[in-house]
Short mmCIF file of C-alpha atoms and ligand atoms in Angstrom, two decimals:
data_model
loop_
_atom_site.label_atom_id
_atom_site.label_comp_id
_atom_site.label_asym_id
_atom_site.label_seq_id
_atom_site.Cartn_x
_atom_site.Cartn_y
_atom_site.Cartn_z
CA MET A 1 20.69 -21.02 -37.42
CA ARG A 2 18.42 -23.42 -35.41
CA GLU A 3 15.52 -25.01 -37.31
CA THR A 4 12.15 -24.11 -35.24
CA GLN A 5 10.08 -27.06 -34.92
CA THR A 6 6.50 -26.90 -36.32
CA ILE A 7 3.91 -28.88 -34.87
CA ALA A 8 2.15 -30.59 -38.32
CA PRO A 9 -1.12 -29.42 -39.17
CA ALA A 10 -2.34 -33.24 -39.05
CA GLU A 11 -1.44 -33.19 -35.51
CA ILE A 12 -3.76 -30.16 -34.62
CA ASP A 13 -6.33 -31.56 -36.61
CA ARG A 14 -6.13 -34.64 -34.26
CA GLN A 15 -6.35 -32.39 -31.40
CA LEU A 16 -9.46 -30.68 -32.66
CA ALA A 17 -10.90 -34.34 -33.24
CA LEU A 18 -10.19 -35.21 -29.73
CA CYS A 19 -12.14 -31.99 -28.71
CA ASP A 20 -15.16 -33.34 -30.44
CA GLU A 21 -14.68 -36.59 -28.39
CA ILE A 22 -14.54 -34.44 -25.23
CA ARG A 23 -17.68 -32.60 -26.32
CA ALA A 24 -19.56 -35.95 -26.75
CA ARG A 25 -18.59 -36.97 -23.37
CA LEU A 26 -19.77 -33.84 -21.94
CA ASP A 27 -22.99 -34.34 -23.86
CA GLN A 28 -23.62 -37.17 -21.84
CA THR A 29 -24.84 -35.41 -18.91
CA PRO A 30 -27.71 -32.66 -19.53
CA GLY A 31 -27.41 -28.98 -19.34
CA PRO A 32 -24.76 -26.66 -20.87
CA LYS A 33 -21.35 -26.73 -19.68
CA HIS A 34 -19.16 -23.65 -18.39
CA ALA A 35 -15.85 -22.81 -18.29
CA TYR A 36 -13.98 -20.11 -16.37
CA VAL A 37 -10.49 -18.96 -17.69
CA ASP A 38 -8.85 -16.65 -15.33
CA THR A 39 -5.36 -15.29 -17.22
CA TYR A 40 -2.47 -13.72 -15.20
CA GLY A 41 0.76 -12.07 -16.33
CA CYS A 42 1.23 -10.48 -19.69
CA GLN A 43 -0.32 -9.97 -23.20
CA GLN A 44 1.43 -13.30 -24.33
CA ASN A 45 -0.60 -15.32 -21.84
CA GLU A 46 -3.74 -13.39 -22.72
CA ALA A 47 -2.92 -14.37 -26.65
CA ASP A 48 -2.57 -17.97 -25.11
CA SER A 49 -5.64 -17.67 -23.28
CA GLU A 50 -7.58 -16.91 -26.31
CA ARG A 51 -6.43 -20.11 -27.92
CA LEU A 52 -7.28 -22.12 -24.96
CA ARG A 53 -10.72 -20.73 -24.91
CA GLY A 54 -10.82 -21.67 -28.65
CA TYR A 55 -10.00 -25.14 -27.85
CA LEU A 56 -12.67 -24.90 -25.02
CA ALA A 57 -15.35 -23.63 -27.22
CA ARG A 58 -14.90 -26.49 -29.69
CA MET A 59 -15.11 -29.12 -26.84
CA GLY A 60 -18.74 -27.35 -26.29
CA TYR A 61 -18.02 -25.25 -23.39
CA ALA A 62 -19.76 -22.01 -22.86
CA PHE A 63 -17.86 -19.23 -20.93
CA SER A 64 -18.75 -17.80 -17.43
CA ASP A 65 -17.35 -14.95 -15.62
CA THR A 66 -16.90 -16.49 -12.14
CA GLU A 67 -15.41 -20.04 -10.89
CA GLU A 68 -18.35 -20.49 -8.75
CA GLY A 69 -20.47 -23.39 -10.37
CA ALA A 70 -18.21 -23.43 -13.56
CA ASP A 71 -17.61 -27.16 -14.86
CA LEU A 72 -13.92 -26.27 -15.72
CA VAL A 73 -11.74 -23.60 -14.27
CA LEU A 74 -8.73 -23.15 -16.02
CA LEU A 75 -5.79 -20.79 -14.51
CA ASN A 76 -3.52 -19.35 -17.04
CA THR A 77 -0.65 -18.51 -14.67
CA CYS A 78 2.32 -16.08 -14.84
CA ALA A 79 5.85 -16.44 -12.90
CA VAL A 80 7.82 -13.52 -13.76
CA ARG A 81 7.59 -12.01 -9.91
CA GLU A 82 6.78 -13.85 -6.53
CA HIS A 83 3.51 -11.60 -5.98
CA ALA A 84 1.90 -13.20 -9.27
CA GLU A 85 2.77 -16.98 -7.94
CA GLN A 86 1.29 -16.07 -4.57
CA ARG A 87 -1.89 -15.04 -6.16
CA VAL A 88 -2.41 -17.94 -7.86
CA PHE A 89 -1.62 -20.41 -5.08
CA GLY A 90 -4.16 -17.98 -3.24
CA ASN A 91 -6.76 -18.47 -5.72
CA VAL A 92 -5.96 -22.23 -6.08
CA GLY A 93 -6.61 -22.70 -2.52
CA ALA A 94 -9.83 -20.88 -2.59
CA LEU A 95 -10.94 -23.40 -5.51
CA SER A 96 -11.00 -26.13 -2.69
CA HIS A 97 -14.25 -24.60 -1.74
CA THR A 98 -15.67 -23.91 -5.07
CA LYS A 99 -14.99 -27.71 -5.82
CA ARG A 100 -16.65 -29.13 -2.57
CA ARG A 101 -19.80 -27.39 -3.67
CA HIS A 102 -19.43 -28.58 -7.22
CA PRO A 103 -17.56 -31.77 -7.06
CA GLY A 104 -17.56 -32.38 -10.83
CA GLN A 105 -15.46 -29.38 -11.31
CA LEU A 106 -12.11 -29.57 -13.30
CA ILE A 107 -9.33 -27.47 -12.27
CA VAL A 108 -6.58 -26.86 -14.63
CA VAL A 109 -3.42 -24.93 -13.86
CA CYS A 110 -1.07 -24.03 -16.77
CA GLY A 111 0.79 -21.33 -17.99
CA CYS A 112 4.44 -20.18 -17.04
CA MET A 113 4.12 -21.32 -13.24
CA ALA A 114 3.30 -24.64 -14.38
CA ARG A 115 6.26 -25.34 -16.42
CA GLN A 116 8.34 -25.00 -13.12
CA GLU A 117 9.20 -28.19 -11.10
CA HIS A 118 8.76 -27.13 -7.89
CA VAL A 119 5.57 -25.76 -8.44
CA ALA A 120 4.15 -28.54 -10.05
CA GLU A 121 5.29 -30.56 -7.01
CA ARG A 122 3.69 -28.01 -4.43
CA LEU A 123 0.55 -28.42 -6.63
CA ARG A 124 0.45 -32.18 -6.72
CA ARG A 125 1.33 -32.19 -2.97
CA SER A 126 -0.85 -29.67 -1.49
CA PHE A 127 -3.79 -29.07 -3.77
CA PRO A 128 -5.03 -32.57 -4.47
CA TYR A 129 -8.15 -31.37 -6.36
CA VAL A 130 -5.92 -29.99 -9.06
CA ASP A 131 -6.83 -32.28 -12.03
CA LEU A 132 -4.61 -31.14 -14.77
CA VAL A 133 -1.07 -29.09 -14.78
CA PHE A 134 0.92 -28.29 -18.07
CA GLY A 135 3.29 -25.66 -19.16
CA PRO A 136 3.32 -23.30 -21.94
CA GLN A 137 5.35 -25.24 -24.59
CA LEU A 138 2.20 -27.82 -24.39
CA LEU A 139 -0.59 -25.52 -25.00
CA TRP A 140 -1.23 -26.88 -28.46
CA LYS A 141 -1.81 -30.58 -26.56
CA PHE A 142 -4.41 -29.30 -24.11
CA PRO A 143 -7.23 -31.46 -25.48
CA GLU A 144 -5.41 -34.48 -25.45
CA LEU A 145 -4.18 -33.89 -21.83
CA LEU A 146 -7.74 -32.95 -20.89
CA LEU A 147 -9.12 -36.36 -22.27
CA GLN A 148 -6.29 -38.29 -20.61
CA LYS A 149 -7.56 -37.01 -17.49
CA LEU A 150 -11.30 -37.47 -18.17
CA THR A 151 -10.59 -41.42 -19.45
CA THR A 152 -7.99 -42.33 -16.93
CA GLY A 153 -9.42 -40.20 -14.04
CA LYS A 154 -6.01 -39.54 -12.80
CA ARG A 155 -4.38 -36.41 -12.45
CA VAL A 156 -2.24 -35.41 -15.29
CA PHE A 157 1.14 -33.44 -14.73
CA ALA A 158 3.01 -32.41 -17.86
CA ALA A 159 5.52 -29.63 -17.75
CA GLY A 160 6.93 -30.12 -21.43
CA ASP A 161 10.22 -29.90 -21.12
CA GLU A 162 11.28 -29.49 -24.93
CA PRO A 163 12.53 -25.96 -25.98
CA GLY A 164 9.30 -25.60 -27.48
CA ALA A 165 7.48 -25.43 -31.19
CA VAL A 166 5.38 -23.38 -33.27
CA ALA A 167 1.69 -24.48 -33.92
CA GLU A 168 -0.59 -23.20 -36.40
CA GLY A 169 -4.51 -23.64 -36.69
CA ILE A 170 -5.41 -23.70 -32.96
CA PRO A 171 -8.98 -22.24 -33.05
CA VAL A 172 -9.08 -18.67 -31.30
CA VAL A 173 -12.03 -16.98 -29.17
CA ARG A 174 -10.88 -13.43 -29.04
CA GLN A 175 -11.92 -11.13 -26.25
CA ASP A 176 -12.12 -7.98 -28.06
CA ARG A 177 -13.53 -7.39 -31.52
CA VAL A 178 -11.72 -4.05 -31.80
CA ARG A 179 -8.10 -4.82 -30.58
CA ALA A 180 -6.33 -8.26 -31.31
CA TRP A 181 -3.16 -9.94 -30.18
CA VAL A 182 -1.17 -11.32 -32.85
CA SER A 183 2.06 -13.50 -31.79
CA VAL A 184 4.76 -13.37 -34.08
CA MET A 185 7.15 -15.37 -31.94
CA TYR A 186 7.52 -17.37 -29.07
CA GLY A 187 10.06 -18.03 -26.21
CA CYS A 188 13.25 -16.07 -25.36
CA ASN A 189 16.78 -16.46 -25.72
CA ASN A 190 18.19 -13.54 -23.54
CA PHE A 191 18.71 -14.91 -20.31
CA CYS A 192 18.61 -11.63 -18.31
CA THR A 193 19.93 -12.77 -15.13
CA TYR A 194 16.86 -11.83 -12.82
CA CYS A 195 14.23 -13.11 -15.24
CA ILE A 196 12.23 -16.59 -15.56
CA VAL A 197 10.80 -16.14 -18.96
CA PRO A 198 13.40 -18.11 -20.88
CA TYR A 199 13.20 -21.15 -18.31
CA VAL A 200 9.63 -21.36 -18.72
CA ARG A 201 8.75 -20.18 -22.20
CA GLY A 202 11.54 -22.28 -24.04
CA ARG A 203 13.88 -20.71 -26.79
CA GLU A 204 13.01 -18.28 -29.28
CA ARG A 205 10.91 -19.51 -32.35
CA SER A 206 9.38 -17.44 -34.96
CA ARG A 207 6.06 -17.86 -36.70
CA ARG A 208 6.47 -17.88 -40.46
CA PRO A 209 5.54 -14.62 -42.19
CA GLU A 210 2.88 -16.20 -44.50
CA ASP A 211 0.78 -17.44 -41.42
CA ILE A 212 1.20 -13.92 -39.50
CA LEU A 213 -0.10 -12.19 -42.42
CA ALA A 214 -2.97 -14.47 -43.08
CA GLU A 215 -4.32 -13.76 -39.70
CA VAL A 216 -3.52 -9.90 -39.74
CA ARG A 217 -5.60 -10.14 -43.18
CA THR A 218 -8.35 -12.01 -41.50
CA LEU A 219 -8.49 -9.72 -38.57
CA ALA A 220 -8.36 -6.58 -40.87
CA ASP A 221 -11.27 -7.92 -43.02
CA ALA A 222 -13.16 -8.53 -39.72
CA GLY A 223 -13.08 -5.00 -39.06
CA CYS A 224 -10.39 -5.11 -36.14
CA LYS A 225 -8.87 -1.72 -35.65
CA GLU A 226 -5.86 -2.21 -33.77
CA ILE A 227 -3.26 -5.15 -33.91
CA THR A 228 -0.63 -5.90 -31.23
CA LEU A 229 2.19 -7.94 -32.34
CA LEU A 230 3.61 -10.23 -29.55
CA GLY A 231 6.95 -11.58 -28.60
CA GLN A 232 9.37 -11.30 -25.72
CA ASN A 233 11.88 -9.80 -27.96
CA VAL A 234 10.17 -8.96 -31.28
CA ASN A 235 13.40 -7.55 -32.78
CA SER A 236 14.97 -10.91 -33.08
CA TYR A 237 12.03 -11.98 -35.13
CA GLY A 238 13.26 -14.34 -38.18
CA LYS A 239 16.45 -15.07 -36.77
CA ASP A 240 15.55 -18.85 -36.38
CA LEU A 241 13.87 -19.04 -39.95
CA ASP A 242 15.10 -20.30 -43.18
CA LEU A 243 14.11 -16.72 -44.92
CA ASP A 244 15.96 -13.80 -45.22
CA VAL A 245 13.52 -11.79 -43.15
CA ASP A 246 13.44 -9.59 -39.94
CA PHE A 247 11.00 -7.58 -37.87
CA ALA A 248 11.18 -4.12 -39.79
CA TRP A 249 10.53 -6.50 -42.79
CA LEU A 250 7.45 -7.87 -41.29
CA LEU A 251 5.95 -4.46 -40.04
CA GLU A 252 6.50 -3.12 -43.64
CA GLN A 253 4.50 -6.49 -45.09
CA ILE A 254 1.87 -5.63 -42.36
CA ASP A 255 1.55 -2.12 -43.25
CA ALA A 256 0.63 -3.08 -46.67
CA VAL A 257 -2.24 -5.17 -45.52
CA GLU A 258 -5.36 -3.42 -46.65
CA GLY A 259 -7.91 -1.97 -44.12
CA ASP A 260 -8.01 0.83 -41.41
CA PHE A 261 -6.12 -0.64 -38.41
CA LEU A 262 -2.97 0.68 -36.37
CA VAL A 263 -0.45 -1.91 -35.44
CA ARG A 264 1.61 -1.93 -32.33
CA PHE A 265 4.35 -4.26 -30.89
CA MET A 266 6.03 -5.54 -27.65
CA THR A 267 8.49 -6.02 -26.66
CA SER A 268 11.59 -4.50 -28.26
CA HIS A 269 15.11 -5.26 -26.40
CA PRO A 270 17.30 -2.17 -26.98
CA LYS A 271 20.40 -4.40 -27.76
CA ASP A 272 18.35 -5.20 -30.97
CA ALA A 273 16.38 -2.12 -31.87
CA SER A 274 17.85 -0.86 -34.98
CA GLU A 275 17.84 2.62 -36.85
CA ARG A 276 16.10 0.58 -39.57
CA LEU A 277 13.36 -0.22 -37.40
CA PHE A 278 12.84 3.25 -36.65
CA ASP A 279 12.87 4.29 -40.34
CA VAL A 280 10.15 1.69 -40.89
CA MET A 281 8.20 2.94 -37.97
CA ALA A 282 8.34 6.38 -39.65
CA ARG A 283 7.53 5.57 -43.02
CA CYS A 284 4.49 3.26 -42.55
CA ASP A 285 1.12 5.01 -41.53
CA LYS A 286 -0.03 1.89 -40.15
CA ILE A 287 2.49 1.47 -37.49
CA ALA A 288 1.48 3.47 -34.27
CA PRO A 289 3.94 6.12 -33.01
CA ALA A 290 4.83 4.35 -29.86
CA LEU A 291 7.48 2.16 -28.66
CA HIS A 292 7.83 0.33 -25.43
CA LEU A 293 11.55 -0.01 -24.72
CA PRO A 294 12.43 -1.38 -21.49
CA PHE A 295 15.89 -0.12 -19.98
CA GLN A 296 15.78 -2.02 -16.66
CA SER A 297 18.19 0.23 -14.92
CA GLY A 298 20.32 3.73 -15.69
CA SER A 299 23.62 2.05 -14.38
CA ASP A 300 26.03 0.37 -16.55
CA ARG A 301 27.06 -1.81 -13.65
CA VAL A 302 23.80 -2.99 -13.11
CA LEU A 303 23.05 -3.46 -16.93
CA ARG A 304 26.03 -5.64 -17.17
CA ALA A 305 25.15 -7.77 -13.87
CA MET A 306 21.69 -8.07 -15.39
CA ASN A 307 23.43 -9.46 -19.05
CA ARG A 308 21.46 -6.88 -20.60
CA ARG A 309 24.28 -6.38 -23.63
CA TYR A 310 23.66 -2.47 -24.18
CA ASP A 311 24.99 0.33 -21.87
CA ARG A 312 23.14 3.54 -21.01
CA GLU A 313 24.70 5.50 -23.63
CA HIS A 314 23.75 3.09 -26.50
CA TYR A 315 20.03 3.37 -24.92
CA LEU A 316 20.03 7.05 -25.02
CA GLY A 317 21.34 6.98 -28.76
CA LEU A 318 18.58 4.86 -29.69
CA VAL A 319 15.82 7.22 -28.05
CA ARG A 320 17.52 10.13 -29.72
CA ALA A 321 17.76 8.33 -32.99
CA LEU A 322 13.93 7.59 -32.61
CA ARG A 323 12.88 11.01 -31.84
CA ALA A 324 14.94 12.53 -34.83
CA ARG A 325 12.60 10.46 -37.21
CA ILE A 326 9.42 10.56 -34.85
CA PRO A 327 9.13 13.53 -32.86
CA ASP A 328 5.87 12.80 -31.16
CA ILE A 329 6.84 9.08 -30.27
CA VAL A 330 5.26 7.82 -27.05
CA LEU A 331 8.03 6.26 -25.08
CA THR A 332 7.32 3.74 -22.11
CA SER A 333 9.46 1.28 -20.43
CA ASP A 334 10.09 -1.36 -17.77
CA VAL A 335 12.42 -0.70 -15.00
CA ILE A 336 13.47 -2.72 -11.97
CA VAL A 337 14.42 -1.36 -8.37
CA GLY A 338 16.72 -3.27 -5.90
CA PHE A 339 18.72 -5.66 -8.47
CA PRO A 340 20.83 -7.62 -6.01
CA GLY A 341 23.82 -5.25 -5.43
CA GLU A 342 22.37 -2.11 -6.62
CA THR A 343 24.10 0.49 -5.00
CA GLN A 344 22.08 4.21 -4.03
CA GLU A 345 24.50 5.58 -6.83
CA ASP A 346 23.25 3.02 -9.22
CA PHE A 347 19.83 3.75 -8.27
CA GLU A 348 20.29 7.67 -8.81
CA GLN A 349 21.18 6.84 -12.52
CA THR A 350 18.13 5.16 -13.03
CA LEU A 351 16.52 8.26 -11.84
CA SER A 352 18.65 10.37 -14.18
CA LEU A 353 17.95 8.33 -16.79
CA ILE A 354 14.11 8.82 -16.78
CA GLU A 355 14.68 12.78 -16.17
CA GLU A 356 16.66 12.43 -19.39
CA VAL A 357 14.39 10.49 -21.50
CA GLY A 358 11.08 11.84 -20.09
CA TYR A 359 8.85 8.63 -20.64
CA ASP A 360 4.98 8.79 -21.07
CA ALA A 361 4.64 6.10 -18.88
CA LEU A 362 6.73 3.60 -16.82
CA PHE A 363 6.09 0.24 -15.48
CA THR A 364 8.02 -0.07 -12.35
CA PHE A 365 9.05 -3.21 -10.46
CA ILE A 366 11.00 -4.30 -7.06
CA PHE A 367 13.21 -7.13 -7.82
CA SER A 368 11.65 -10.33 -7.09
CA PRO A 369 14.38 -13.32 -6.92
CA ARG A 370 13.24 -16.25 -9.19
CA ARG A 371 14.07 -19.72 -8.37
CA GLY A 372 16.84 -20.99 -10.93
CA THR A 373 17.96 -17.72 -12.32
CA PRO A 374 21.73 -16.52 -11.70
CA ALA A 375 20.52 -13.24 -9.94
CA GLU A 376 18.69 -15.47 -7.35
CA LYS A 377 22.11 -16.40 -5.86
CA LEU A 378 23.66 -12.81 -5.80
CA ASP A 379 24.34 -11.04 -2.80
CA ASP A 380 21.64 -8.63 -2.03
CA PRO A 381 22.74 -6.24 0.81
CA MET A 382 20.23 -3.41 0.32
CA PRO A 383 17.84 -3.36 2.60
CA LYS A 384 14.09 -3.65 1.99
CA GLU A 385 13.06 -0.36 3.26
CA GLN A 386 15.94 1.21 1.34
CA LYS A 387 14.45 -0.39 -2.02
CA SER A 388 10.88 0.62 -1.17
CA ALA A 389 11.98 4.29 -0.45
CA ASN A 390 13.56 4.28 -3.66
CA PHE A 391 10.75 2.63 -5.64
CA GLN A 392 8.70 5.24 -4.16
CA ARG A 393 10.66 8.24 -5.39
CA LEU A 394 10.83 6.84 -8.66
CA VAL A 395 7.21 6.28 -8.97
CA GLN A 396 6.51 9.57 -7.74
CA ARG A 397 8.81 11.29 -10.16
CA GLN A 398 7.66 9.55 -12.93
CA ASN A 399 4.12 10.28 -12.20
CA GLU A 400 5.01 13.74 -12.38
CA ILE A 401 6.70 13.43 -15.50
CA SER A 402 3.58 11.36 -16.82
CA ALA A 403 1.33 14.27 -15.45
CA GLN A 404 3.30 16.85 -17.65
CA LYS A 405 3.30 14.75 -20.65
CA HIS A 406 -0.41 14.50 -20.41
CA ALA A 407 -1.18 18.23 -19.67
CA ALA A 408 0.57 19.08 -23.04
CA TYR A 409 -2.43 17.13 -24.86
CA VAL A 410 -4.88 19.65 -23.55
CA GLY A 411 -6.17 21.75 -26.48
CA ARG A 412 -5.42 19.03 -29.34
CA THR A 413 -7.62 17.25 -31.43
CA LEU A 414 -6.60 13.60 -32.04
CA ARG A 415 -7.65 10.69 -34.11
CA CYS A 416 -8.54 8.01 -31.33
CA LEU A 417 -9.81 4.56 -31.47
CA VAL A 418 -12.96 4.23 -29.01
CA ASP A 419 -12.57 0.70 -27.72
CA GLY A 420 -15.10 0.53 -24.90
CA VAL A 421 -16.79 1.69 -21.75
CA GLY A 422 -14.49 2.51 -18.82
CA HIS A 423 -15.34 3.44 -15.31
CA ASP A 424 -18.12 5.73 -14.83
CA GLY A 425 -19.74 4.55 -17.67
CA LYS A 426 -17.67 6.89 -19.83
CA LEU A 427 -16.32 5.66 -23.08
CA SER A 428 -12.53 4.67 -23.29
CA ALA A 429 -10.46 5.56 -26.37
CA ARG A 430 -6.64 5.47 -27.35
CA THR A 431 -4.70 7.76 -29.22
CA ALA A 432 -2.37 6.67 -32.02
CA GLY A 433 0.43 6.73 -29.44
CA GLY A 434 -1.70 4.47 -27.09
CA ARG A 435 -2.31 7.02 -24.27
CA LEU A 436 -5.94 6.58 -22.36
CA VAL A 437 -8.82 8.84 -23.05
CA HIS A 438 -11.94 9.17 -21.16
CA LEU A 439 -14.62 10.61 -23.16
CA ASP A 440 -18.63 11.24 -22.92
CA GLY A 441 -20.35 9.88 -26.16
CA PRO A 442 -22.57 7.25 -27.41
CA GLU A 443 -21.92 3.82 -27.32
CA GLU A 444 -22.36 3.43 -30.99
CA VAL A 445 -19.06 4.84 -31.52
CA ILE A 446 -17.18 2.13 -30.04
CA GLY A 447 -15.28 0.23 -32.56
CA THR A 448 -14.52 3.51 -34.80
CA TYR A 449 -11.49 6.12 -34.89
CA ARG A 450 -13.20 9.45 -33.96
CA ALA A 451 -11.88 13.19 -33.69
CA VAL A 452 -11.28 13.39 -29.96
CA ARG A 453 -10.96 16.87 -28.44
CA ILE A 454 -8.47 16.76 -25.43
CA THR A 455 -9.84 18.94 -22.46
CA GLY A 456 -8.25 17.58 -19.42
CA SER A 457 -5.72 15.51 -18.28
CA SER A 458 -4.37 13.38 -15.30
CA THR A 459 -1.22 11.37 -14.23
CA TRP A 460 -2.68 8.20 -15.99
CA ALA A 461 -5.17 9.43 -18.74
CA LEU A 462 -6.58 12.37 -20.64
CA PHE A 463 -10.19 13.44 -20.65
CA GLY A 464 -12.01 14.63 -23.77
CA ASP A 465 -15.09 14.64 -25.93
CA LEU A 466 -16.17 14.05 -29.46
CA ALA A 467 -14.92 16.74 -31.91
CA ASP A 468 -16.87 15.48 -34.74
CA GLU A 469 -20.41 15.22 -32.58
CA GLY A 470 -22.80 17.96 -32.42
N1 SAM B 501 10.97 -9.45 -22.79
C1 SAM B 501 10.48 -8.37 -22.06
C2 SAM B 501 11.79 -7.42 -21.98
O1 SAM B 501 12.67 -7.73 -22.27
O2 SAM B 501 11.73 -6.12 -21.74
C3 SAM B 501 9.80 -8.19 -20.78
C4 SAM B 501 9.56 -9.38 -20.32
S1 SAM B 501 8.88 -9.23 -18.45
C5 SAM B 501 7.42 -10.49 -19.02
C6 SAM B 501 8.37 -7.71 -17.86
C7 SAM B 501 9.15 -7.11 -16.96
O3 SAM B 501 9.22 -7.54 -15.81
C8 SAM B 501 10.62 -6.96 -17.54
O4 SAM B 501 10.97 -6.17 -18.57
C9 SAM B 501 11.39 -6.68 -16.13
O5 SAM B 501 11.15 -5.28 -15.96
C10 SAM B 501 10.18 -7.42 -15.20
N2 SAM B 501 10.80 -8.59 -14.34
C11 SAM B 501 11.25 -9.55 -15.02
N3 SAM B 501 11.93 -10.40 -14.06
C12 SAM B 501 11.73 -9.77 -13.06
C13 SAM B 501 12.29 -10.09 -11.46
N4 SAM B 501 12.74 -11.12 -11.30
N5 SAM B 501 11.73 -8.87 -10.69
C14 SAM B 501 11.27 -7.76 -10.95
N6 SAM B 501 10.77 -7.57 -12.08
C15 SAM B 501 11.13 -8.54 -13.26
FE1 SF4 B 502 13.20 -11.77 -19.58
FE2 SF4 B 502 15.31 -10.48 -20.81
FE3 SF4 B 502 13.73 -12.40 -22.05
FE4 SF4 B 502 12.70 -10.11 -21.77
S1 SF4 B 502 14.62 -10.28 -23.05
S2 SF4 B 502 11.62 -12.20 -21.47
S3 SF4 B 502 13.59 -9.67 -19.69
S4 SF4 B 502 15.25 -12.82 -20.27
FE1 F3S B 503 4.42 -14.12 -16.82
FE2 F3S B 503 5.01 -15.69 -18.77
FE3 F3S B 503 4.34 -13.44 -19.45
S1 F3S B 503 6.14 -15.58 -16.72
S2 F3S B 503 4.92 -11.91 -17.84
S3 F3S B 503 2.96 -14.88 -18.21
S4 F3S B 503 5.81 -14.91 -20.36
#
């Protein structure tokens, strides 16, 4: 067991005092100061941005929804696929114009991309107007790094080479009052051969259960209705702590917290998902009947090359064990098409796995080589066109399956959380399993659980109306 590094509370207090110092500096020029925060990537990054906003609010910034005219622009970036990185470089490029119009604008690039040396180098060379660059392990130190920029006037580059620590007490500005993210652990130890995350997010480290439970209680008391627990592999929660705890135990503790809320969690790695976890999910009323269980490939040969450490049979066994306990479980997954060396036969096995499982929804990705990962160097003979054709086939088949699954909801009345206004001014809601529902109704019902009659469906969503109204 490795001991997880904790940032001392006094250190976070010091960062908060530095926020106040920044605020005093900003107050020397008249008028309110605005920050624009742009978040890329996964929920972990969304959760990080809420903490960065917490620090920014303490510094006195209000928030704007455009970079134009903002006094500070922060891009919290993602490195998981090339496309994500290209978008960020495109947007950083465009900031040269906004900065020209507003020369005092501070530009901050942080998150997973910023942790990579070659990215920092490119930002240094090609984007001279970027003021501060720091990796995710240094989030807790953002005030200190920003103040360093402000006092020296020099650009600051801080990758954060350390494996990472856990910091409690950073202020949070949440984006949603109905639903909230709660990180239970950070980092990843799994080193799937295609994946950049362990390199940019550092080693697995768990928050202490009392800190997680205190956050959940605060959210429940504030009327939050849905809490999503986050970690790259929540099933290894607690392994680094000096306590005899695991994720299933943590779920039980959270289930016992008073309040009317549902708990979701992601992501579960199939090598660590256990029947014990499924038992707890089945037993605990507050745990949503939904599981995101990425399989990545249906071929054992590819799974081995990916270093996933389970095989197809093990995966299918998990699905059977789960459905035996929770028959109406909503199952979602991630899959990669075109991993280097994947043959047509391997791909057919992926297709047959999605048939066999029947996912409610699938997140499909074409393999994207990531610098410094083992898969980057593997032979990749399959032509791009073939990969695209396979990808299209997979997406099309999954769309049919999703549409069938959704059609089966029509006629049912389900307890749903109304969480906002979606497109066309319709309300949006989620079933307990997490399926999206569009419905008509008054905005006052946002933030409440309502009985919703499902009247229609599509590939992506359900349609319905309030069953307890009129
Ligand atoms: N930790 C989670 C897991 O193990 O499933 C998710 C990590 S990642 C943020 C989300 C998904 O991106 C992965 O499940 C995988 O399908 C996909 N992904 C990661 N690296 C990729 C790459 N190099 N190319 C294409 N897809 C990738
Ligand atoms: Fe990446 Fe694998 Fe870790 Fe998920 S478990 S973050 S896919 S290395
Ligand atoms: Fe992207 Fe980092 Fe998440 S690489 S997917 S933002 S952990």
